[in-house]
Amino acid sequence: MTTSPLPQPKDAHRGSLACVGMGMTLGSHLTPLARSHIEQADVVFAGLSDGIVEMWLHRMHPDVRSLQPYYQEGKSRMKTYRQWVELIMTEVRAGKRVCGVFYGHPGIFAWSPHKAIETARAEGFEAHMEPGISAEDCLYADLGIDPGRFGCQHFEASQLLFYERRIDPAGYLVLWQVGLVGDRSLGRFQTGPAYRQVLVDLLSQDYPLDHEVIIYRGATLPIEKPRVRRVALRDLPHVPLTAEETVVLPPSQPLKLNLALQARLDALDKLEKANTVA
C-alpha cells in the first residue's frame, strides 16, 4: 500500500514529533497514516511488545532506536519513562522529525507519549498523537463484549487498591496490570499471590468468591491466538499472571430500574406531548 507524503512543516529545520500506535497484532493494525509518519521520520523511537515487532519496524526505517533497554529490575518505571521523553526531545530540539512508535494505542497506559507531546508543544514544536488499535479494542472483539450493553468500568488494578473507588457489579469490570497489583515502588515486573489476595479481598465486597473471572491477553503476532482463561475469583491469587494480561469480571447483578427518575421522564414525555398537541 502506498502512502501519501505528510505535509512538510513551514520551517524544514524545525523539529517535530508524532507518537503513533503500532496496534496489537504485528502487521495487521498499522494504519496508513501511522506508516507515513514512520517512513518519513528522521529518527524513530520504539516502545514495542517484543523484539520481533522491532525487527519488522526496521524494515520501514533504517534508524530505529529501541526504548526497551532502559527498563531494569528494581529501577522505577517512572525514571525509565522520563528518560524516554528526554531521548525523544533531544532529537526534536536538534531539528529532526521524530516518530515515537508504541504498541497498541500510544495514549493508553503510556505516560511517555503524552508527556513528550506536552513538552514538545510547550517548547513550540509541532506534536501530535496518531491512535492505534489497543488491547481494549481487541478485548471487546475477542471476548464478545459490547460495553454499551451493561456499561464497562476500567481501572488500573493498583489504583483500585490505593484509592477509594466505587465498583458497579451490574456492569463489566476490566482490571489492567493485575500482575503488578500493589507495587508502590514502580520498580517490579510482577507481584506475588499475597498481593493479588488483597485485590480479591476487596473485590469480594461486591462479587461472590465463585464469580467467574476472565484472564485475557490479545495476540501480538499473526500466528498467535488470543489467550483466554476462566477461573473463580477465589483462585485468582494462585494463577500466574503477567503484566500484559487483563482481568475481566462480567456483571454479577442485574441492572436495577431507577423508578424515581423514570417517573420524571414519564412526566417530561407527557408534557412534551401536550405541548405538541397544543
PDB file of C-alpha atoms in Angstrom:
ATOM      1  CA  MET A   1       0.000   0.000   0.000  1.00  0.00           C
ATOM      2  CA  THR A   2       1.400   3.412  -0.949  1.00  0.00           C
ATOM      3  CA  THR A   3       1.094   6.303   1.448  1.00  0.00           C
ATOM      4  CA  SER A   4       0.771   9.977   0.652  1.00  0.00           C
ATOM      5  CA  PRO A   5       3.558  12.320   1.798  1.00  0.00           C
ATOM      6  CA  LEU A   6       2.827  14.120   5.022  1.00  0.00           C
ATOM      7  CA  PRO A   7       2.605  17.927   4.942  1.00  0.00           C
ATOM      8  CA  GLN A   8       6.012  19.499   5.435  1.00  0.00           C
ATOM      9  CA  PRO A   9       6.464  21.893   8.366  1.00  0.00           C
ATOM     10  CA  LYS A  10       6.739  25.557   7.446  1.00  0.00           C
ATOM     11  CA  ASP A  11      10.300  25.504   8.797  1.00  0.00           C
ATOM     12  CA  ALA A  12      12.020  22.458   7.309  1.00  0.00           C
ATOM     13  CA  HIS A  13      14.693  22.602  10.005  1.00  0.00           C
ATOM     14  CA  ARG A  14      12.221  22.795  12.847  1.00  0.00           C
ATOM     15  CA  GLY A  15      11.851  19.623  14.852  1.00  0.00           C
ATOM     16  CA  SER A  16       8.508  17.841  15.169  1.00  0.00           C
ATOM     17  CA  LEU A  17       7.070  14.836  16.958  1.00  0.00           C
ATOM     18  CA  ALA A  18       4.439  12.243  16.112  1.00  0.00           C
ATOM     19  CA  CYS A  19       3.592   9.442  18.530  1.00  0.00           C
ATOM     20  CA  VAL A  20       1.832   6.630  16.689  1.00  0.00           C
ATOM     21  CA  GLY A  21       0.314   3.265  17.554  1.00  0.00           C
ATOM     22  CA  MET A  22       1.552   0.029  16.037  1.00  0.00           C
ATOM     23  CA  GLY A  23      -1.626  -1.715  17.113  1.00  0.00           C
ATOM     24  CA  MET A  24      -1.612  -5.032  18.942  1.00  0.00           C
ATOM     25  CA  THR A  25      -1.114  -7.628  16.198  1.00  0.00           C
ATOM     26  CA  LEU A  26       2.037  -7.296  14.100  1.00  0.00           C
ATOM     27  CA  GLY A  27       1.379  -6.145  10.542  1.00  0.00           C
ATOM     28  CA  SER A  28      -2.395  -6.170  10.897  1.00  0.00           C
ATOM     29  CA  HIS A  29      -3.206  -2.988  12.784  1.00  0.00           C
ATOM     30  CA  LEU A  30      -0.824  -0.333  11.456  1.00  0.00           C
ATOM     31  CA  THR A  31      -2.737   2.488   9.747  1.00  0.00           C
ATOM     32  CA  PRO A  32      -1.523   4.127   6.519  1.00  0.00           C
ATOM     33  CA  LEU A  33      -1.075   7.459   8.300  1.00  0.00           C
ATOM     34  CA  ALA A  34       0.984   5.899  11.088  1.00  0.00           C
ATOM     35  CA  ARG A  35       3.132   4.191   8.450  1.00  0.00           C
ATOM     36  CA  SER A  36       3.698   7.536   6.741  1.00  0.00           C
ATOM     37  CA  HIS A  37       4.942   9.096   9.963  1.00  0.00           C
ATOM     38  CA  ILE A  38       7.357   6.191  10.462  1.00  0.00           C
ATOM     39  CA  GLU A  39       8.707   6.176   6.915  1.00  0.00           C
ATOM     40  CA  GLN A  40       9.173   9.932   6.685  1.00  0.00           C
ATOM     41  CA  ALA A  41      10.747  10.474  10.101  1.00  0.00           C
ATOM     42  CA  ASP A  42      14.423  11.292  10.570  1.00  0.00           C
ATOM     43  CA  VAL A  43      14.598   9.065  13.635  1.00  0.00           C
ATOM     44  CA  VAL A  44      12.188   6.503  15.094  1.00  0.00           C
ATOM     45  CA  PHE A  45      11.974   5.503  18.751  1.00  0.00           C
ATOM     46  CA  ALA A  46      10.324   2.168  19.504  1.00  0.00           C
ATOM     47  CA  GLY A  47       8.496   1.148  22.666  1.00  0.00           C
ATOM     48  CA  LEU A  48       7.095  -2.163  21.453  1.00  0.00           C
ATOM     49  CA  SER A  49       5.958  -5.501  22.843  1.00  0.00           C
ATOM     50  CA  ASP A  50       8.867  -7.688  21.699  1.00  0.00           C
ATOM     51  CA  GLY A  51      11.971  -7.929  19.531  1.00  0.00           C
ATOM     52  CA  ILE A  52      10.161  -9.482  16.579  1.00  0.00           C
ATOM     53  CA  VAL A  53       7.957  -6.406  16.261  1.00  0.00           C
ATOM     54  CA  GLU A  54      11.052  -4.197  16.422  1.00  0.00           C
ATOM     55  CA  MET A  55      12.681  -6.215  13.624  1.00  0.00           C
ATOM     56  CA  TRP A  56       9.570  -5.686  11.498  1.00  0.00           C
ATOM     57  CA  LEU A  57       9.710  -1.956  12.202  1.00  0.00           C
ATOM     58  CA  HIS A  58      13.342  -1.853  10.969  1.00  0.00           C
ATOM     59  CA  ARG A  59      12.036  -2.817   7.525  1.00  0.00           C
ATOM     60  CA  MET A  60      10.285   0.553   7.351  1.00  0.00           C
ATOM     61  CA  HIS A  61      13.088   2.784   8.653  1.00  0.00           C
ATOM     62  CA  PRO A  62      16.886   2.470   8.933  1.00  0.00           C
ATOM     63  CA  ASP A  63      17.200   4.413  12.208  1.00  0.00           C
ATOM     64  CA  VAL A  64      15.007   2.683  14.789  1.00  0.00           C
ATOM     65  CA  ARG A  65      16.120   3.112  18.389  1.00  0.00           C
ATOM     66  CA  SER A  66      14.696   0.701  20.929  1.00  0.00           C
ATOM     67  CA  LEU A  67      13.485   2.076  24.247  1.00  0.00           C
ATOM     68  CA  GLN A  68      13.285  -1.350  25.917  1.00  0.00           C
ATOM     69  CA  PRO A  69      16.902  -1.449  27.233  1.00  0.00           C
ATOM     70  CA  TYR A  70      16.079   1.378  29.636  1.00  0.00           C
ATOM     71  CA  TYR A  71      13.908  -0.985  31.698  1.00  0.00           C
ATOM     72  CA  GLN A  72      15.749  -2.612  34.620  1.00  0.00           C
ATOM     73  CA  GLU A  73      14.617  -4.761  37.529  1.00  0.00           C
ATOM     74  CA  GLY A  74      14.426  -2.566  40.630  1.00  0.00           C
ATOM     75  CA  LYS A  75      14.555   0.669  38.632  1.00  0.00           C
ATOM     76  CA  SER A  76      11.464   2.847  38.852  1.00  0.00           C
ATOM     77  CA  ARG A  77       9.478   2.700  35.643  1.00  0.00           C
ATOM     78  CA  MET A  78       8.798   6.405  36.039  1.00  0.00           C
ATOM     79  CA  LYS A  79      12.544   7.066  35.828  1.00  0.00           C
ATOM     80  CA  THR A  80      12.640   4.977  32.650  1.00  0.00           C
ATOM     81  CA  TYR A  81       9.695   6.850  31.152  1.00  0.00           C
ATOM     82  CA  ARG A  82      11.310  10.213  31.889  1.00  0.00           C
ATOM     83  CA  GLN A  83      14.460   9.009  30.136  1.00  0.00           C
ATOM     84  CA  TRP A  84      12.339   8.100  27.109  1.00  0.00           C
ATOM     85  CA  VAL A  85      10.906  11.609  26.998  1.00  0.00           C
ATOM     86  CA  GLU A  86      14.359  13.177  27.214  1.00  0.00           C
ATOM     87  CA  LEU A  87      15.723  10.931  24.454  1.00  0.00           C
ATOM     88  CA  ILE A  88      12.837  11.887  22.191  1.00  0.00           C
ATOM     89  CA  MET A  89      13.020  15.594  22.987  1.00  0.00           C
ATOM     90  CA  THR A  90      16.783  15.724  22.417  1.00  0.00           C
ATOM     91  CA  GLU A  91      16.207  14.782  18.776  1.00  0.00           C
ATOM     92  CA  VAL A  92      13.208  17.103  18.386  1.00  0.00           C
ATOM     93  CA  ARG A  93      15.284  20.008  19.735  1.00  0.00           C
ATOM     94  CA  ALA A  94      18.006  19.091  17.251  1.00  0.00           C
ATOM     95  CA  GLY A  95      15.563  19.919  14.451  1.00  0.00           C
ATOM     96  CA  LYS A  96      14.657  16.371  13.495  1.00  0.00           C
ATOM     97  CA  ARG A  97      11.302  14.921  12.558  1.00  0.00           C
ATOM     98  CA  VAL A  98      10.832  12.313  15.269  1.00  0.00           C
ATOM     99  CA  CYS A  99       8.359   9.441  15.384  1.00  0.00           C
ATOM    100  CA  GLY A 100       7.682   7.506  18.568  1.00  0.00           C
ATOM    101  CA  VAL A 101       6.128   4.106  17.864  1.00  0.00           C
ATOM    102  CA  PHE A 102       4.335   2.318  20.687  1.00  0.00           C
ATOM    103  CA  TYR A 103       2.439  -0.959  20.762  1.00  0.00           C
ATOM    104  CA  GLY A 104      -1.315  -0.752  20.832  1.00  0.00           C
ATOM    105  CA  HIS A 105      -2.572   2.792  21.228  1.00  0.00           C
ATOM    106  CA  PRO A 106       0.183   5.293  22.122  1.00  0.00           C
ATOM    107  CA  GLY A 107      -2.055   7.084  24.603  1.00  0.00           C
ATOM    108  CA  ILE A 108      -3.394   4.127  26.606  1.00  0.00           C
ATOM    109  CA  PHE A 109      -1.326   3.053  29.616  1.00  0.00           C
ATOM    110  CA  ALA A 110       1.534   5.041  28.155  1.00  0.00           C
ATOM    111  CA  TRP A 111       2.819   8.013  30.162  1.00  0.00           C
ATOM    112  CA  SER A 112       5.779   8.909  27.958  1.00  0.00           C
ATOM    113  CA  PRO A 113       3.962   9.717  24.683  1.00  0.00           C
ATOM    114  CA  HIS A 114       1.576  12.095  26.461  1.00  0.00           C
ATOM    115  CA  LYS A 115       4.446  13.773  28.318  1.00  0.00           C
ATOM    116  CA  ALA A 116       6.649  14.041  25.222  1.00  0.00           C
ATOM    117  CA  ILE A 117       3.838  15.676  23.231  1.00  0.00           C
ATOM    118  CA  GLU A 118       3.041  18.025  26.102  1.00  0.00           C
ATOM    119  CA  THR A 119       6.718  19.005  26.406  1.00  0.00           C
ATOM    120  CA  ALA A 120       7.184  19.474  22.673  1.00  0.00           C
ATOM    121  CA  ARG A 121       4.134  21.710  22.369  1.00  0.00           C
ATOM    122  CA  ALA A 122       5.188  23.746  25.404  1.00  0.00           C
ATOM    123  CA  GLU A 123       8.520  24.394  23.677  1.00  0.00           C
ATOM    124  CA  GLY A 124       6.820  25.463  20.450  1.00  0.00           C
ATOM    125  CA  PHE A 125       7.276  22.319  18.386  1.00  0.00           C
ATOM    126  CA  GLU A 126       4.614  20.653  16.262  1.00  0.00           C
ATOM    127  CA  ALA A 127       3.495  17.460  18.002  1.00  0.00           C
ATOM    128  CA  HIS A 128       0.506  15.162  17.833  1.00  0.00           C
ATOM    129  CA  MET A 129      -0.684  11.629  18.566  1.00  0.00           C
ATOM    130  CA  GLU A 130      -1.966   9.167  15.988  1.00  0.00           C
ATOM    131  CA  PRO A 131      -4.233   6.487  17.542  1.00  0.00           C
ATOM    132  CA  GLY A 132      -3.806   2.760  17.182  1.00  0.00           C
ATOM    133  CA  ILE A 133      -5.816  -0.378  17.894  1.00  0.00           C
ATOM    134  CA  SER A 134      -5.467  -1.018  21.618  1.00  0.00           C
ATOM    135  CA  ALA A 135      -5.665  -4.060  23.874  1.00  0.00           C
ATOM    136  CA  GLU A 136      -9.078  -2.760  24.920  1.00  0.00           C
ATOM    137  CA  ASP A 137     -10.320  -2.847  21.323  1.00  0.00           C
ATOM    138  CA  CYS A 138      -9.082  -6.413  20.898  1.00  0.00           C
ATOM    139  CA  LEU A 139     -10.618  -7.436  24.220  1.00  0.00           C
ATOM    140  CA  TYR A 140     -14.089  -6.325  23.141  1.00  0.00           C
ATOM    141  CA  ALA A 141     -13.778  -8.260  19.872  1.00  0.00           C
ATOM    142  CA  ASP A 142     -12.197 -11.432  21.254  1.00  0.00           C
ATOM    143  CA  LEU A 143     -14.472 -11.768  24.289  1.00  0.00           C
ATOM    144  CA  GLY A 144     -17.643 -10.627  22.515  1.00  0.00           C
ATOM    145  CA  ILE A 145     -18.262  -7.739  24.919  1.00  0.00           C
ATOM    146  CA  ASP A 146     -20.338  -4.710  23.965  1.00  0.00           C
ATOM    147  CA  PRO A 147     -19.540  -2.022  26.571  1.00  0.00           C
ATOM    148  CA  GLY A 148     -22.793  -0.264  25.709  1.00  0.00           C
ATOM    149  CA  ARG A 149     -24.949  -3.165  26.863  1.00  0.00           C
ATOM    150  CA  PHE A 150     -24.340  -3.117  30.615  1.00  0.00           C
ATOM    151  CA  GLY A 151     -21.641  -0.454  30.895  1.00  0.00           C
ATOM    152  CA  CYS A 152     -17.942  -1.057  31.459  1.00  0.00           C
ATOM    153  CA  GLN A 153     -15.566   0.232  34.116  1.00  0.00           C
ATOM    154  CA  HIS A 154     -11.798   0.234  33.626  1.00  0.00           C
ATOM    155  CA  PHE A 155      -9.262   0.526  36.438  1.00  0.00           C
ATOM    156  CA  GLU A 156      -5.542   0.047  36.745  1.00  0.00           C
ATOM    157  CA  ALA A 157      -5.544  -2.675  39.399  1.00  0.00           C
ATOM    158  CA  SER A 158      -3.220  -0.932  41.845  1.00  0.00           C
ATOM    159  CA  GLN A 159      -5.239   2.272  41.640  1.00  0.00           C
ATOM    160  CA  LEU A 160      -8.233   0.284  42.811  1.00  0.00           C
ATOM    161  CA  LEU A 161      -6.278  -0.579  45.973  1.00  0.00           C
ATOM    162  CA  PHE A 162      -4.611   2.782  46.564  1.00  0.00           C
ATOM    163  CA  TYR A 163      -7.760   4.894  46.300  1.00  0.00           C
ATOM    164  CA  GLU A 164     -11.395   4.631  47.284  1.00  0.00           C
ATOM    165  CA  ARG A 165     -13.240   3.828  44.071  1.00  0.00           C
ATOM    166  CA  ARG A 166     -16.829   2.785  43.532  1.00  0.00           C
ATOM    167  CA  ILE A 167     -17.419  -0.507  41.694  1.00  0.00           C
ATOM    168  CA  ASP A 168     -20.682  -1.201  39.855  1.00  0.00           C
ATOM    169  CA  PRO A 169     -21.145  -5.008  39.729  1.00  0.00           C
ATOM    170  CA  ALA A 170     -24.070  -4.644  37.308  1.00  0.00           C
ATOM    171  CA  GLY A 171     -21.572  -3.775  34.550  1.00  0.00           C
ATOM    172  CA  TYR A 172     -18.311  -5.234  33.287  1.00  0.00           C
ATOM    173  CA  LEU A 173     -15.195  -4.540  35.357  1.00  0.00           C
ATOM    174  CA  VAL A 174     -11.876  -4.512  33.475  1.00  0.00           C
ATOM    175  CA  LEU A 175      -8.695  -4.527  35.556  1.00  0.00           C
ATOM    176  CA  TRP A 176      -5.353  -3.728  33.939  1.00  0.00           C
ATOM    177  CA  GLN A 177      -1.883  -4.829  35.067  1.00  0.00           C
ATOM    178  CA  VAL A 178      -3.142  -7.196  37.756  1.00  0.00           C
ATOM    179  CA  GLY A 179       0.234  -8.948  37.602  1.00  0.00           C
ATOM    180  CA  LEU A 180       1.728  -5.784  39.135  1.00  0.00           C
ATOM    181  CA  VAL A 181      -1.072  -5.077  41.593  1.00  0.00           C
ATOM    182  CA  GLY A 182       0.047  -3.445  44.824  1.00  0.00           C
ATOM    183  CA  ASP A 183       3.509  -2.412  43.602  1.00  0.00           C
ATOM    184  CA  ARG A 184       4.230   1.038  45.023  1.00  0.00           C
ATOM    185  CA  SER A 185       7.892   1.103  44.012  1.00  0.00           C
ATOM    186  CA  LEU A 186       7.230   1.124  40.239  1.00  0.00           C
ATOM    187  CA  GLY A 187      10.369  -0.999  40.050  1.00  0.00           C
ATOM    188  CA  ARG A 188       8.972  -4.512  39.936  1.00  0.00           C
ATOM    189  CA  PHE A 189       7.820  -6.523  36.934  1.00  0.00           C
ATOM    190  CA  GLN A 190       5.379  -8.624  38.957  1.00  0.00           C
ATOM    191  CA  THR A 191       3.962  -9.076  42.435  1.00  0.00           C
ATOM    192  CA  GLY A 192       3.018 -12.338  44.102  1.00  0.00           C
ATOM    193  CA  PRO A 193      -0.111 -14.170  45.227  1.00  0.00           C
ATOM    194  CA  ALA A 194      -0.325 -12.285  48.539  1.00  0.00           C
ATOM    195  CA  TYR A 195      -0.785  -9.006  46.663  1.00  0.00           C
ATOM    196  CA  ARG A 196      -3.492 -10.476  44.451  1.00  0.00           C
ATOM    197  CA  GLN A 197      -5.210 -11.796  47.564  1.00  0.00           C
ATOM    198  CA  VAL A 198      -5.559  -8.194  48.774  1.00  0.00           C
ATOM    199  CA  LEU A 199      -7.267  -7.407  45.475  1.00  0.00           C
ATOM    200  CA  VAL A 200      -9.570 -10.431  45.797  1.00  0.00           C
ATOM    201  CA  ASP A 201     -10.489  -9.417  49.340  1.00  0.00           C
ATOM    202  CA  LEU A 202     -11.513  -6.016  48.023  1.00  0.00           C
ATOM    203  CA  LEU A 203     -13.476  -7.432  45.088  1.00  0.00           C
ATOM    204  CA  SER A 204     -15.256  -9.926  47.334  1.00  0.00           C
ATOM    205  CA  GLN A 205     -17.142  -6.994  48.835  1.00  0.00           C
ATOM    206  CA  ASP A 206     -19.034  -6.728  45.519  1.00  0.00           C
ATOM    207  CA  TYR A 207     -18.672 -10.191  43.952  1.00  0.00           C
ATOM    208  CA  PRO A 208     -19.153 -13.748  45.258  1.00  0.00           C
ATOM    209  CA  LEU A 209     -15.915 -15.724  45.501  1.00  0.00           C
ATOM    210  CA  ASP A 210     -17.196 -18.252  42.948  1.00  0.00           C
ATOM    211  CA  HIS A 211     -17.845 -15.489  40.386  1.00  0.00           C
ATOM    212  CA  GLU A 212     -16.177 -16.164  37.033  1.00  0.00           C
ATOM    213  CA  VAL A 213     -13.100 -14.111  36.224  1.00  0.00           C
ATOM    214  CA  ILE A 214     -11.714 -13.926  32.676  1.00  0.00           C
ATOM    215  CA  ILE A 215      -7.941 -13.571  32.217  1.00  0.00           C
ATOM    216  CA  TYR A 216      -7.207 -12.201  28.756  1.00  0.00           C
ATOM    217  CA  ARG A 217      -4.197 -11.460  26.603  1.00  0.00           C
ATOM    218  CA  GLY A 218      -4.534 -10.362  22.992  1.00  0.00           C
ATOM    219  CA  ALA A 219      -2.458 -11.779  20.142  1.00  0.00           C
ATOM    220  CA  THR A 220       0.647  -9.793  19.216  1.00  0.00           C
ATOM    221  CA  LEU A 221       1.789 -11.978  16.324  1.00  0.00           C
ATOM    222  CA  PRO A 222      -0.327 -13.152  13.352  1.00  0.00           C
ATOM    223  CA  ILE A 223       0.446 -16.791  14.178  1.00  0.00           C
ATOM    224  CA  GLU A 224      -0.915 -16.408  17.719  1.00  0.00           C
ATOM    225  CA  LYS A 225      -4.434 -16.622  19.063  1.00  0.00           C
ATOM    226  CA  PRO A 226      -5.810 -14.630  21.988  1.00  0.00           C
ATOM    227  CA  ARG A 227      -5.201 -16.282  25.338  1.00  0.00           C
ATOM    228  CA  VAL A 228      -8.370 -16.627  27.422  1.00  0.00           C
ATOM    229  CA  ARG A 229      -8.560 -18.335  30.813  1.00  0.00           C
ATOM    230  CA  ARG A 230     -11.579 -18.526  33.103  1.00  0.00           C
ATOM    231  CA  VAL A 231     -11.221 -19.056  36.853  1.00  0.00           C
ATOM    232  CA  ALA A 232     -13.214 -18.414  40.007  1.00  0.00           C
ATOM    233  CA  LEU A 233     -12.469 -15.149  41.771  1.00  0.00           C
ATOM    234  CA  ARG A 234     -11.143 -17.018  44.817  1.00  0.00           C
ATOM    235  CA  ASP A 235      -8.495 -18.711  42.630  1.00  0.00           C
ATOM    236  CA  LEU A 236      -7.101 -15.513  41.103  1.00  0.00           C
ATOM    237  CA  PRO A 237      -4.194 -15.194  43.597  1.00  0.00           C
ATOM    238  CA  HIS A 238      -2.904 -18.641  42.652  1.00  0.00           C
ATOM    239  CA  VAL A 239      -2.918 -18.199  38.862  1.00  0.00           C
ATOM    240  CA  PRO A 240       0.363 -16.947  37.310  1.00  0.00           C
ATOM    241  CA  LEU A 241      -0.151 -13.568  35.656  1.00  0.00           C
ATOM    242  CA  THR A 242       1.996 -11.289  33.534  1.00  0.00           C
ATOM    243  CA  ALA A 243       1.734  -7.513  33.392  1.00  0.00           C
ATOM    244  CA  GLU A 244       0.304  -7.812  29.866  1.00  0.00           C
ATOM    245  CA  GLU A 245      -2.720  -9.849  30.936  1.00  0.00           C
ATOM    246  CA  THR A 246      -6.026  -8.184  31.705  1.00  0.00           C
ATOM    247  CA  VAL A 247      -8.674  -9.401  34.133  1.00  0.00           C
ATOM    248  CA  VAL A 248     -12.368  -9.028  33.307  1.00  0.00           C
ATOM    249  CA  LEU A 249     -15.234  -9.558  35.749  1.00  0.00           C
ATOM    250  CA  PRO A 250     -18.611  -9.964  33.990  1.00  0.00           C
ATOM    251  CA  PRO A 251     -21.676  -8.479  35.693  1.00  0.00           C
ATOM    252  CA  SER A 252     -22.715 -10.247  38.872  1.00  0.00           C
ATOM    253  CA  GLN A 253     -26.020  -8.409  39.363  1.00  0.00           C
ATOM    254  CA  PRO A 254     -28.865  -7.392  37.049  1.00  0.00           C
ATOM    255  CA  LEU A 255     -29.439  -3.756  36.166  1.00  0.00           C
ATOM    256  CA  LYS A 256     -31.822  -2.175  38.681  1.00  0.00           C
ATOM    257  CA  LEU A 257     -34.502   0.187  37.442  1.00  0.00           C
ATOM    258  CA  ASN A 258     -34.334   3.748  38.750  1.00  0.00           C
ATOM    259  CA  LEU A 259     -38.064   4.191  39.262  1.00  0.00           C
ATOM    260  CA  ALA A 260     -37.844   7.760  40.551  1.00  0.00           C
ATOM    261  CA  LEU A 261     -36.002   9.052  37.507  1.00  0.00           C
ATOM    262  CA  GLN A 262     -38.173   7.070  35.131  1.00  0.00           C
ATOM    263  CA  ALA A 263     -41.205   8.764  36.699  1.00  0.00           C
ATOM    264  CA  ARG A 264     -39.635  12.147  35.984  1.00  0.00           C
ATOM    265  CA  LEU A 265     -39.003  11.120  32.390  1.00  0.00           C
ATOM    266  CA  ASP A 266     -42.630   9.951  32.060  1.00  0.00           C
ATOM    267  CA  ALA A 267     -43.759  13.383  33.243  1.00  0.00           C
ATOM    268  CA  LEU A 268     -41.484  15.116  30.746  1.00  0.00           C
ATOM    269  CA  ASP A 269     -42.769  12.883  27.920  1.00  0.00           C
ATOM    270  CA  LYS A 270     -46.385  13.764  28.815  1.00  0.00           C
ATOM    271  CA  LEU A 271     -45.551  17.476  28.994  1.00  0.00           C
ATOM    272  CA  GLU A 272     -43.827  17.399  25.625  1.00  0.00           C
ATOM    273  CA  LYS A 273     -46.722  15.514  24.060  1.00  0.00           C
ATOM    274  CA  ALA A 274     -49.198  18.015  25.494  1.00  0.00           C
ATOM    275  CA  ASN A 275     -47.181  20.950  24.138  1.00  0.00           C
ATOM    276  CA  THR A 276     -47.035  19.305  20.722  1.00  0.00           C
ATOM    277  CA  VAL A 277     -50.809  18.813  20.594  1.00  0.00           C
ATOM    278  CA  ALA A 278     -51.425  22.393  21.734  1.00  0.00           C
TER     279      ALA A 278
END
